[in-house]
Amino acid sequence: MIKHNSSKEGFLPQIEDCDTPSETMKTLLYFLYNDKVEKKRINSDLLKAANKYLVEGLVDICAQYLMANLNLENALEAMIVAYHANQNTLLDAAFKFACASKGKLVNTKAWQEMLKKYPDLIGKAFSQSMLQMQ
């Protein structure tokens, strides 16, 4: 991930990361230096990057923020990121939100994509909704 360009004078480290958007990486680096993050910059990409680079404080901040701000536009993405980041509290909140949405999420293109890419997550969501009905 970090490489040294020896062709130039002095040490100039470069970080190469193809799957993290540059704005997300800037926010992550800002957090590392300042131990704070603007709420408007918190999203699923930031949670994913914080988890990838093991920035636990930022993972917690992102998970809490996403959990408090679930909506029809971000719930499925939050569910997927929470699943991969092993953020069970956020995952449970996203499942509950999906169940409470009364089928609105099931009719979205994002849901159809999730069915194809993450069938195990759909099974988990279905199981969660069944438990809530008891």
mmCIF file of N, CA, C and O in Angstrom, residues 2 7 9-10 13 16 25 32 44 48-49 53 58 73 80 84 100 106 113-115 127-128 131:
data_model
loop_
_atom_site.group_PDB
_atom_site.id
_atom_site.type_symbol
_atom_site.label_atom_id
_atom_site.label_comp_id
_atom_site.label_asym_id
_atom_site.label_seq_id
_atom_site.Cartn_x
_atom_site.Cartn_y
_atom_site.Cartn_z
ATOM 1 N N ILE A 2 1.898 1.281 0.817
ATOM 2 C CA ILE A 2 2.789 2.440 0.833
ATOM 3 C C ILE A 2 4.058 2.065 0.091
ATOM 4 O O ILE A 2 4.663 1.037 0.342
ATOM 5 N N SER A 7 13.482 7.225 -6.993
ATOM 6 C CA SER A 7 14.057 7.971 -8.108
ATOM 7 C C SER A 7 14.166 9.464 -7.788
ATOM 8 O O SER A 7 14.895 10.175 -8.447
ATOM 9 N N GLU A 9 14.881 12.685 -4.984
ATOM 10 C CA GLU A 9 15.733 12.977 -3.848
ATOM 11 C C GLU A 9 14.910 12.947 -2.558
ATOM 12 O O GLU A 9 13.831 13.496 -2.484
ATOM 13 N N GLY A 10 15.410 12.267 -1.554
ATOM 14 C CA GLY A 10 14.704 12.184 -0.280
ATOM 15 C C GLY A 10 13.622 11.121 -0.309
ATOM 16 O O GLY A 10 13.407 10.436 -1.306
ATOM 17 N N PRO A 13 6.880 9.131 0.507
ATOM 18 C CA PRO A 13 5.965 7.989 0.523
ATOM 19 C C PRO A 13 4.701 8.293 -0.265
ATOM 20 O O PRO A 13 4.229 9.419 -0.305
ATOM 21 N N GLU A 16 -1.099 4.017 -2.314
ATOM 22 C CA GLU A 16 -1.903 3.600 -3.451
ATOM 23 C C GLU A 16 -3.058 2.747 -2.953
ATOM 24 O O GLU A 16 -2.860 1.740 -2.293
ATOM 25 N N MET A 25 -10.453 9.086 1.502
ATOM 26 C CA MET A 25 -9.086 8.959 2.022
ATOM 27 C C MET A 25 -8.644 10.256 2.702
ATOM 28 O O MET A 25 -8.011 10.230 3.765
ATOM 29 N N LEU A 32 -7.075 10.885 11.327
ATOM 30 C CA LEU A 32 -5.852 10.366 11.946
ATOM 31 C C LEU A 32 -5.010 11.485 12.562
ATOM 32 O O LEU A 32 -4.399 11.305 13.620
ATOM 33 N N SER A 44 -20.943 5.442 4.218
ATOM 34 C CA SER A 44 -20.555 4.029 4.191
ATOM 35 C C SER A 44 -19.135 3.824 3.685
ATOM 36 O O SER A 44 -18.432 2.925 4.145
ATOM 37 N N LYS A 48 -16.167 1.846 5.609
ATOM 38 C CA LYS A 48 -15.419 0.771 4.939
ATOM 39 C C LYS A 48 -13.911 1.024 5.009
ATOM 40 O O LYS A 48 -13.138 0.123 5.324
ATOM 41 N N ALA A 49 -13.497 2.258 4.740
ATOM 42 C CA ALA A 49 -12.064 2.593 4.778
ATOM 43 C C ALA A 49 -11.523 2.511 6.208
ATOM 44 O O ALA A 49 -10.425 1.982 6.424
ATOM 45 N N TYR A 53 -8.454 -0.006 7.309
ATOM 46 C CA TYR A 53 -7.186 0.446 7.876
ATOM 47 C C TYR A 53 -7.147 0.358 9.401
ATOM 48 O O TYR A 53 -6.247 0.900 10.036
ATOM 49 N N LEU A 58 -12.704 5.698 14.469
ATOM 50 C CA LEU A 58 -13.486 6.184 13.340
ATOM 51 C C LEU A 58 -14.558 5.179 12.933
ATOM 52 O O LEU A 58 -15.662 5.569 12.548
ATOM 53 N N GLU A 73 -32.359 5.686 1.207
ATOM 54 C CA GLU A 73 -31.231 5.789 0.276
ATOM 55 C C GLU A 73 -29.970 5.085 0.776
ATOM 56 O O GLU A 73 -29.162 4.628 -0.008
ATOM 57 N N ILE A 80 -24.761 -3.642 4.026
ATOM 58 C CA ILE A 80 -23.666 -4.380 3.386
ATOM 59 C C ILE A 80 -22.322 -4.049 4.048
ATOM 60 O O ILE A 80 -21.542 -4.940 4.380
ATOM 61 N N HIS A 84 -19.802 -6.556 6.269
ATOM 62 C CA HIS A 84 -18.382 -6.797 5.982
ATOM 63 C C HIS A 84 -17.455 -6.289 7.083
ATOM 64 O O HIS A 84 -16.377 -6.841 7.281
ATOM 65 N N ALA A 100 -39.075 -2.354 8.913
ATOM 66 C CA ALA A 100 -40.038 -1.282 9.177
ATOM 67 C C ALA A 100 -40.412 -0.503 7.922
ATOM 68 O O ALA A 100 -41.416 0.198 7.911
ATOM 69 N N VAL A 106 -37.467 -3.436 -0.766
ATOM 70 C CA VAL A 106 -37.492 -4.636 -1.610
ATOM 71 C C VAL A 106 -37.767 -4.281 -3.064
ATOM 72 O O VAL A 106 -37.348 -4.995 -3.975
ATOM 73 N N GLU A 113 -29.783 -5.925 -6.641
ATOM 74 C CA GLU A 113 -28.333 -6.131 -6.723
ATOM 75 C C GLU A 113 -27.824 -6.872 -5.493
ATOM 76 O O GLU A 113 -26.950 -7.737 -5.594
ATOM 77 N N MET A 114 -28.379 -6.541 -4.328
ATOM 78 C CA MET A 114 -27.970 -7.211 -3.104
ATOM 79 C C MET A 114 -28.358 -8.681 -3.133
ATOM 80 O O MET A 114 -27.616 -9.529 -2.640
ATOM 81 N N LEU A 115 -29.505 -8.983 -3.717
ATOM 82 C CA LEU A 115 -29.921 -10.382 -3.860
ATOM 83 C C LEU A 115 -28.890 -11.195 -4.635
ATOM 84 O O LEU A 115 -28.587 -12.331 -4.286
ATOM 85 N N SER A 127 -34.191 -13.858 8.243
ATOM 86 C CA SER A 127 -34.233 -14.476 9.560
ATOM 87 C C SER A 127 -34.495 -13.440 10.633
ATOM 88 O O SER A 127 -35.297 -13.664 11.546
ATOM 89 N N GLN A 128 -33.829 -12.294 10.529
ATOM 90 C CA GLN A 128 -34.028 -11.213 11.499
ATOM 91 C C GLN A 128 -35.485 -10.743 11.492
ATOM 92 O O GLN A 128 -36.064 -10.527 12.537
ATOM 93 N N LEU A 131 -37.723 -13.197 13.288
ATOM 94 C CA LEU A 131 -37.568 -13.121 14.739
ATOM 95 C C LEU A 131 -38.316 -11.918 15.313
ATOM 96 O O LEU A 131 -38.855 -11.995 16.406
#
